[in-house]
Amino acid sequence: MSLVLSGQIARGGALREGWIEIERGRVVQLRAGQPPRTPDERHDGMIAPGLCDLQVNGGAGYEVTSGPAALDAIDALQLAHGVTSYLPTIVTTDVSTADRAVAELEERVADPHSPVAGVHLEGPFLTPAHAGMHRPELMAVPADGVPAYYASSAVRLVTLAPELPGALELVRDLRARGVTVSLGHSGADATTVRAAIDRGAEMVTHLFNAMAPLDHRAPGIAGVALLDRRVRVCVIADGLHVDPLVLELVRLLAGPRVVLVTDATPAAGAPEGHYEMAGITVQRGREGAARTPDGRLAGSTLTLDAAVRSWAAVTGASLAEAVAAASEVPAAAIRMPGLTVGAPAELVLLDPHGFPVRVMHHGEWLI
């Protein structure tokens, strides 16, 4: 028995009246106009593709490396906020922890009930000068060898600094395997950035954060990323990581290429207090920021639906544009099908203000 859902469907950054037919957990028809029969459900807000977060370090008080029970809690938090696919992100850590976490996440990727779509490795191939909250003593260079867990089939995204010895070769090798490479935690000059893009790098991790600043004589990663149409740019749109004025600039220069991410820490979806992430204490204060004890930003407390609302409010993007930046654009970045005929039915129904009303994962309503 199929389900027909009708209403305003968000695709490609625009809204259009249409209908979706779902059968056995998959989209079997997706068309504009009125459905051929009375719909089983009509939604008066927005019918959107399920949100896709490419950078989740934790949530609900847990980090993604803390085992199956922690992942259960993080999965539940993501789904409740309309995120039907996400990449648990393993920040720079010791090899044994990364080995174990990647093995656990391989099992999670194979579980159709979980929104885990793969693994994002954010480290250890980063530049200590732009470490952010990562531990410099655990960083490494690709020329000295690549850990075995990098070969896991669950790895879908890797963030690295392209100026490190052996990094350009690693970009090429990862791209040949179908792994998306993002540039970040780096002080690379424009020439090196372009060389990495030529070898297959396709994205930049949290633009402006943990990288050399944009300078009129040294544009670096930020300058290249804003102008090179081969590159998607990830943005933490919480109003803390990037000034709202700069967010407007990013939209003007790279709007269709923007990927909204949360960089969520264990403090996301959790009360005020102290949390641990990769051996670093992260504090959630009254302002809602996640900070290290010395006051540095350490990821965020964002949920992706809140990032959608923030991006629209701050930059003037329509809600449909903001939804695309949190669903279709990131899904395409890791070669997921998104909302299309034949794909798993992953949907979020939003009210006119961008708050999730119902969430469908693999063809089943969850909330």
Short mmCIF file of C-alpha atoms in Angstrom, two decimals:
data_model
loop_
_atom_site.label_atom_id
_atom_site.label_comp_id
_atom_site.label_asym_id
_atom_site.label_seq_id
_atom_site.Cartn_x
_atom_site.Cartn_y
_atom_site.Cartn_z
CA MET A 1 0.00 0.00 0.00
CA SER A 2 1.45 3.35 -1.01
CA LEU A 3 1.27 6.71 0.76
CA VAL A 4 0.58 9.91 -1.17
CA LEU A 5 1.68 13.16 0.45
CA SER A 6 0.95 16.56 -1.07
CA GLY A 7 1.81 20.20 -0.41
CA GLN A 8 4.58 22.71 -1.06
CA ILE A 9 7.72 20.70 -1.80
CA ALA A 10 11.17 22.23 -1.29
CA ARG A 11 13.65 21.26 -3.98
CA GLY A 12 16.58 23.15 -5.42
CA GLY A 13 16.08 26.09 -3.11
CA ALA A 14 12.52 26.75 -4.29
CA LEU A 15 8.97 25.79 -3.32
CA ARG A 16 6.52 24.19 -5.71
CA GLU A 17 3.13 22.60 -5.24
CA GLY A 18 3.44 18.87 -5.78
CA TRP A 19 3.04 15.37 -4.45
CA ILE A 20 5.13 12.41 -3.41
CA GLU A 21 4.17 8.76 -3.50
CA ILE A 22 5.99 6.44 -1.12
CA GLU A 23 5.92 2.67 -1.24
CA ARG A 24 7.98 0.14 0.72
CA GLY A 25 10.09 2.90 2.20
CA ARG A 26 11.06 4.48 -1.12
CA VAL A 27 9.95 7.38 -3.27
CA VAL A 28 8.16 5.92 -6.30
CA GLN A 29 6.71 9.15 -7.72
CA LEU A 30 7.60 12.81 -7.25
CA ARG A 31 5.67 15.30 -9.36
CA ALA A 32 4.45 18.88 -9.55
CA GLY A 33 0.78 19.78 -9.48
CA GLN A 34 -2.13 17.94 -7.95
CA PRO A 35 -1.95 14.21 -7.16
CA PRO A 36 -3.99 11.72 -9.24
CA ARG A 37 -5.99 10.71 -6.19
CA THR A 38 -6.98 12.17 -2.87
CA PRO A 39 -3.73 12.39 -0.88
CA ASP A 40 -3.39 10.37 2.27
CA GLU A 41 -1.96 13.48 3.88
CA ARG A 42 -1.69 17.11 2.91
CA HIS A 43 0.80 19.30 4.74
CA ASP A 44 0.16 23.03 4.91
CA GLY A 45 3.77 23.99 5.66
CA MET A 46 6.83 22.80 3.75
CA ILE A 47 7.66 19.24 2.68
CA ALA A 48 11.44 19.07 2.62
CA PRO A 49 14.15 16.47 2.11
CA GLY A 50 15.46 15.12 5.39
CA LEU A 51 18.26 17.30 6.74
CA CYS A 52 21.85 16.07 6.41
CA ASP A 53 24.57 17.17 8.86
CA LEU A 54 28.14 16.44 7.77
CA GLN A 55 29.78 17.43 11.06
CA VAL A 56 28.44 16.04 14.33
CA ASN A 57 30.95 15.50 17.13
CA GLY A 58 28.31 14.64 19.68
CA GLY A 59 25.04 15.62 21.31
CA ALA A 60 22.65 14.88 24.17
CA GLY A 61 25.65 14.85 26.53
CA TYR A 62 27.68 12.26 24.58
CA GLU A 63 30.50 12.27 22.06
CA VAL A 64 30.32 10.02 18.99
CA THR A 65 33.26 7.89 20.16
CA SER A 66 31.52 6.82 23.41
CA GLY A 67 29.91 3.61 22.17
CA PRO A 68 26.52 2.28 21.06
CA ALA A 69 24.41 3.74 23.88
CA ALA A 70 25.84 7.20 23.18
CA LEU A 71 25.11 6.81 19.48
CA ASP A 72 21.53 5.81 20.32
CA ALA A 73 21.07 9.10 22.18
CA ILE A 74 22.72 11.15 19.42
CA ASP A 75 20.63 9.39 16.75
CA ALA A 76 17.45 10.24 18.64
CA LEU A 77 18.47 13.89 18.99
CA GLN A 78 19.24 14.19 15.29
CA LEU A 79 15.97 12.61 14.17
CA ALA A 80 13.96 14.79 16.53
CA HIS A 81 15.39 17.85 14.76
CA GLY A 82 14.67 16.63 11.24
CA VAL A 83 18.13 15.21 10.51
CA THR A 84 17.65 11.89 8.71
CA SER A 85 21.32 11.45 7.82
CA TYR A 86 24.48 12.63 9.55
CA LEU A 87 28.19 11.92 9.73
CA PRO A 88 29.55 11.26 13.22
CA THR A 89 32.77 13.24 13.22
CA ILE A 90 35.88 11.84 14.85
CA VAL A 91 38.15 14.71 15.78
CA THR A 92 41.89 14.31 16.34
CA THR A 93 42.33 11.52 18.88
CA ASP A 94 44.58 8.56 19.61
CA VAL A 95 44.70 5.69 17.12
CA SER A 96 43.12 3.10 19.41
CA THR A 97 40.08 5.30 20.09
CA ALA A 98 39.66 6.06 16.39
CA ASP A 99 40.06 2.38 15.46
CA ARG A 100 37.34 1.34 17.89
CA ALA A 101 34.98 4.17 17.00
CA VAL A 102 35.22 3.58 13.26
CA ALA A 103 34.54 -0.14 13.75
CA GLU A 104 31.44 0.66 15.84
CA LEU A 105 30.26 3.17 13.28
CA GLU A 106 30.61 0.64 10.46
CA GLU A 107 27.91 -1.38 12.22
CA ARG A 108 25.78 1.72 12.72
CA VAL A 109 25.96 2.62 9.01
CA ALA A 110 24.57 -0.83 8.18
CA ASP A 111 21.59 -0.34 10.52
CA PRO A 112 18.61 1.01 8.52
CA HIS A 113 17.04 2.40 11.70
CA SER A 114 19.98 4.74 12.29
CA PRO A 115 20.49 8.08 10.55
CA VAL A 116 24.27 7.53 10.54
CA ALA A 117 25.32 7.75 6.88
CA GLY A 118 29.06 7.35 7.30
CA VAL A 119 32.06 8.75 9.14
CA HIS A 120 33.76 12.14 8.94
CA LEU A 121 37.43 12.04 9.96
CA GLU A 122 38.47 15.52 11.08
CA GLY A 123 42.10 14.75 11.78
CA PRO A 124 44.78 13.86 12.58
CA PHE A 125 46.17 15.54 9.44
CA LEU A 126 45.65 19.12 10.56
CA THR A 127 48.01 22.06 11.17
CA PRO A 128 48.86 22.70 14.83
CA ALA A 129 48.89 26.46 14.23
CA HIS A 130 45.17 26.23 13.41
CA ALA A 131 44.26 23.47 15.83
CA GLY A 132 41.18 25.09 17.34
CA MET A 133 40.11 22.73 20.11
CA HIS A 134 42.00 19.76 18.58
CA ARG A 135 44.99 18.45 20.51
CA PRO A 136 48.19 19.38 18.61
CA GLU A 137 50.22 16.61 20.23
CA LEU A 138 48.02 14.03 18.48
CA MET A 139 48.26 15.57 15.01
CA ALA A 140 50.26 13.88 12.27
CA VAL A 141 51.40 14.30 8.67
CA PRO A 142 50.29 11.96 5.86
CA ALA A 143 53.85 11.42 4.64
CA ASP A 144 54.58 9.55 7.88
CA GLY A 145 51.80 7.04 7.21
CA VAL A 146 48.02 6.85 7.13
CA PRO A 147 46.20 4.95 9.91
CA ALA A 148 44.45 1.72 8.96
CA TYR A 149 41.03 3.07 9.94
CA TYR A 150 41.23 5.50 7.00
CA ALA A 151 40.60 2.48 4.74
CA SER A 152 37.18 1.76 6.28
CA SER A 153 34.28 1.67 3.84
CA ALA A 154 32.32 3.77 6.36
CA VAL A 155 34.56 6.81 5.81
CA ARG A 156 32.74 9.28 3.55
CA LEU A 157 34.42 12.58 4.40
CA VAL A 158 37.92 13.59 5.49
CA THR A 159 39.08 17.03 6.61
CA LEU A 160 42.79 17.72 6.17
CA ALA A 161 45.29 20.55 5.82
CA PRO A 162 46.63 20.49 2.26
CA GLU A 163 50.02 22.06 3.07
CA LEU A 164 51.18 19.04 5.10
CA PRO A 165 53.78 16.74 3.53
CA GLY A 166 51.97 13.98 1.63
CA ALA A 167 48.58 15.71 1.86
CA LEU A 168 48.11 16.31 -1.86
CA GLU A 169 48.81 12.66 -2.59
CA LEU A 170 46.30 11.65 0.09
CA VAL A 171 43.68 13.95 -1.45
CA ARG A 172 44.13 12.18 -4.77
CA ASP A 173 43.97 8.71 -3.21
CA LEU A 174 40.86 9.46 -1.15
CA ARG A 175 39.08 10.98 -4.12
CA ALA A 176 39.88 7.87 -6.18
CA ARG A 177 38.10 5.81 -3.50
CA GLY A 178 35.03 8.04 -3.64
CA VAL A 179 35.74 9.74 -0.31
CA THR A 180 34.93 13.46 -0.20
CA VAL A 181 37.89 15.61 0.87
CA SER A 182 37.40 18.90 2.70
CA LEU A 183 40.12 21.41 3.49
CA GLY A 184 40.35 22.83 6.99
CA HIS A 185 42.39 23.55 10.12
CA SER A 186 44.95 24.99 7.76
CA GLY A 187 47.10 27.97 6.90
CA ALA A 188 47.59 26.95 3.28
CA ASP A 189 48.22 29.61 0.67
CA ALA A 190 46.01 30.00 -2.39
CA THR A 191 48.39 28.08 -4.66
CA THR A 192 48.34 25.05 -2.37
CA VAL A 193 44.57 25.22 -1.98
CA ARG A 194 44.10 25.26 -5.74
CA ALA A 195 46.50 22.31 -6.09
CA ALA A 196 44.37 20.34 -3.61
CA ILE A 197 41.19 21.21 -5.50
CA ASP A 198 42.83 20.16 -8.76
CA ARG A 199 43.52 16.77 -7.16
CA GLY A 200 39.94 16.32 -6.01
CA ALA A 201 39.24 18.31 -2.84
CA GLU A 202 35.62 19.44 -3.03
CA MET A 203 34.78 21.25 0.18
CA VAL A 204 36.02 23.54 2.96
CA THR A 205 35.35 22.74 6.63
CA HIS A 206 33.70 25.48 8.75
CA LEU A 207 34.72 28.43 6.58
CA PHE A 208 36.76 31.12 8.42
CA ASN A 209 37.09 29.00 11.57
CA ALA A 210 40.42 27.32 12.39
CA MET A 211 42.10 28.62 9.24
CA ALA A 212 44.27 31.53 8.19
CA PRO A 213 42.18 34.71 7.94
CA LEU A 214 41.23 36.20 4.59
CA ASP A 215 43.84 38.86 3.85
CA HIS A 216 43.98 41.17 0.85
CA ARG A 217 47.49 39.91 0.02
CA ALA A 218 47.07 36.35 1.27
CA PRO A 219 43.57 35.08 0.39
CA GLY A 220 44.29 31.51 1.52
CA ILE A 221 41.54 28.90 1.84
CA ALA A 222 38.74 31.38 2.49
CA GLY A 223 39.48 33.51 -0.56
CA VAL A 224 39.75 30.56 -2.93
CA ALA A 225 36.69 28.82 -1.52
CA LEU A 226 34.45 31.85 -1.90
CA LEU A 227 35.26 32.14 -5.60
CA ASP A 228 36.05 28.62 -6.86
CA ARG A 229 32.78 27.06 -8.03
CA ARG A 230 34.23 23.55 -7.70
CA VAL A 231 34.14 23.88 -3.91
CA ARG A 232 31.29 23.72 -1.42
CA VAL A 233 31.72 25.79 1.72
CA CYS A 234 30.59 24.57 5.14
CA VAL A 235 29.35 27.25 7.52
CA ILE A 236 28.42 27.23 11.21
CA ALA A 237 25.56 29.74 11.18
CA ASP A 238 25.07 30.22 14.91
CA GLY A 239 26.00 33.91 14.97
CA LEU A 240 29.06 33.14 17.11
CA HIS A 241 31.47 31.38 14.77
CA VAL A 242 31.01 33.84 11.90
CA ASP A 243 29.73 37.41 12.17
CA PRO A 244 26.28 37.88 10.60
CA LEU A 245 27.66 40.47 8.18
CA VAL A 246 30.19 37.94 6.91
CA LEU A 247 27.45 35.33 6.59
CA GLU A 248 25.66 37.72 4.25
CA LEU A 249 28.86 38.03 2.23
CA VAL A 250 29.19 34.24 2.03
CA ARG A 251 25.66 33.93 0.70
CA LEU A 252 26.26 36.58 -1.95
CA LEU A 253 29.43 34.88 -3.21
CA ALA A 254 28.67 31.20 -2.66
CA GLY A 255 24.97 30.82 -1.86
CA PRO A 256 24.19 27.66 -3.90
CA ARG A 257 27.43 26.07 -2.66
CA VAL A 258 26.83 26.65 1.05
CA VAL A 259 26.56 23.61 3.31
CA LEU A 260 25.11 24.33 6.74
CA VAL A 261 26.76 22.24 9.45
CA THR A 262 26.49 22.29 13.22
CA ASP A 263 29.91 21.06 14.39
CA ALA A 264 27.77 19.92 17.32
CA THR A 265 29.49 18.92 20.55
CA PRO A 266 28.15 16.75 23.38
CA ALA A 267 26.69 20.00 24.75
CA ALA A 268 24.19 20.18 21.85
CA GLY A 269 20.73 19.25 23.07
CA ALA A 270 22.06 19.14 26.62
CA PRO A 271 21.72 21.46 29.63
CA GLU A 272 24.32 23.93 30.87
CA GLY A 273 27.36 22.17 32.24
CA HIS A 274 30.70 20.56 31.45
CA TYR A 275 31.22 17.81 28.87
CA GLU A 276 34.19 15.88 27.53
CA MET A 277 35.20 15.64 23.87
CA ALA A 278 38.43 13.95 22.75
CA GLY A 279 39.99 14.59 26.13
CA ILE A 280 39.04 18.29 26.16
CA THR A 281 36.53 19.81 28.57
CA VAL A 282 33.73 21.67 26.80
CA GLN A 283 31.44 23.96 28.74
CA ARG A 284 27.94 25.01 27.71
CA GLY A 285 27.16 28.36 29.28
CA ARG A 286 24.09 30.53 29.47
CA GLU A 287 24.78 32.14 26.08
CA GLY A 288 24.46 28.71 24.46
CA ALA A 289 28.06 28.54 23.24
CA ALA A 290 30.40 25.58 23.65
CA ARG A 291 33.78 26.73 24.93
CA THR A 292 37.01 25.32 26.33
CA PRO A 293 38.00 26.38 29.87
CA ASP A 294 40.22 29.13 28.40
CA GLY A 295 37.28 30.59 26.48
CA ARG A 296 37.90 29.28 22.95
CA LEU A 297 34.92 28.17 20.87
CA ALA A 298 34.87 24.36 20.73
CA GLY A 299 32.27 23.34 18.21
CA SER A 300 28.71 24.40 18.87
CA THR A 301 25.45 23.60 20.61
CA LEU A 302 23.48 23.98 17.37
CA THR A 303 20.93 21.62 15.91
CA LEU A 304 20.66 21.70 12.13
CA ASP A 305 17.07 22.93 12.02
CA ALA A 306 18.16 25.91 14.15
CA ALA A 307 20.99 26.54 11.68
CA VAL A 308 18.42 26.61 8.86
CA ARG A 309 16.32 29.22 10.67
CA SER A 310 19.40 31.27 11.56
CA TRP A 311 20.77 31.26 8.00
CA ALA A 312 17.45 32.46 6.62
CA ALA A 313 17.01 35.14 9.28
CA VAL A 314 20.54 36.54 9.06
CA THR A 315 21.31 36.39 5.34
CA GLY A 316 17.91 37.03 3.78
CA ALA A 317 17.84 33.58 2.18
CA SER A 318 14.40 32.09 1.75
CA LEU A 319 13.51 29.19 4.00
CA ALA A 320 13.60 26.92 0.94
CA GLU A 321 17.15 28.08 0.13
CA ALA A 322 18.22 27.48 3.71
CA VAL A 323 16.69 24.01 3.68
CA ALA A 324 18.61 23.16 0.50
CA ALA A 325 21.85 24.18 2.23
CA ALA A 326 21.07 21.73 5.03
CA SER A 327 19.74 18.85 2.93
CA GLU A 328 20.32 18.58 -0.82
CA VAL A 329 23.69 20.34 -0.98
CA PRO A 330 25.36 18.32 1.82
CA ALA A 331 23.78 15.08 0.56
CA ALA A 332 25.24 15.71 -2.89
CA ALA A 333 28.63 16.45 -1.31
CA ILE A 334 28.85 12.87 -0.01
CA ARG A 335 27.08 11.38 -3.03
CA MET A 336 23.77 10.59 -1.40
CA PRO A 337 20.69 10.71 -3.63
CA GLY A 338 18.52 13.17 -1.69
CA LEU A 339 14.83 13.49 -2.53
CA THR A 340 14.44 11.68 -5.84
CA VAL A 341 12.52 8.78 -7.34
CA GLY A 342 13.99 5.47 -6.24
CA ALA A 343 15.70 6.87 -3.15
CA PRO A 344 14.76 6.03 0.45
CA ALA A 345 11.93 8.26 1.66
CA GLU A 346 13.67 10.73 3.99
CA LEU A 347 11.45 13.72 4.71
CA VAL A 348 10.87 16.45 7.24
CA LEU A 349 7.64 18.43 7.40
CA LEU A 350 8.31 21.99 8.54
CA ASP A 351 5.94 24.65 9.81
CA PRO A 352 6.08 28.12 8.19
CA HIS A 353 8.84 29.17 10.62
CA GLY A 354 11.12 26.22 9.85
CA PHE A 355 10.40 24.06 12.89
CA PRO A 356 10.04 20.29 12.30
CA VAL A 357 6.50 18.97 12.67
CA ARG A 358 6.98 15.39 11.48
CA VAL A 359 9.98 13.36 10.38
CA MET A 360 10.06 10.36 8.04
CA HIS A 361 13.05 8.03 8.02
CA HIS A 362 13.20 5.19 5.50
CA GLY A 363 9.51 5.61 4.78
CA GLU A 364 8.35 5.53 8.40
CA TRP A 365 6.98 8.46 10.39
CA LEU A 366 9.01 8.88 13.56
CA ILE A 367 7.48 12.04 15.02
#
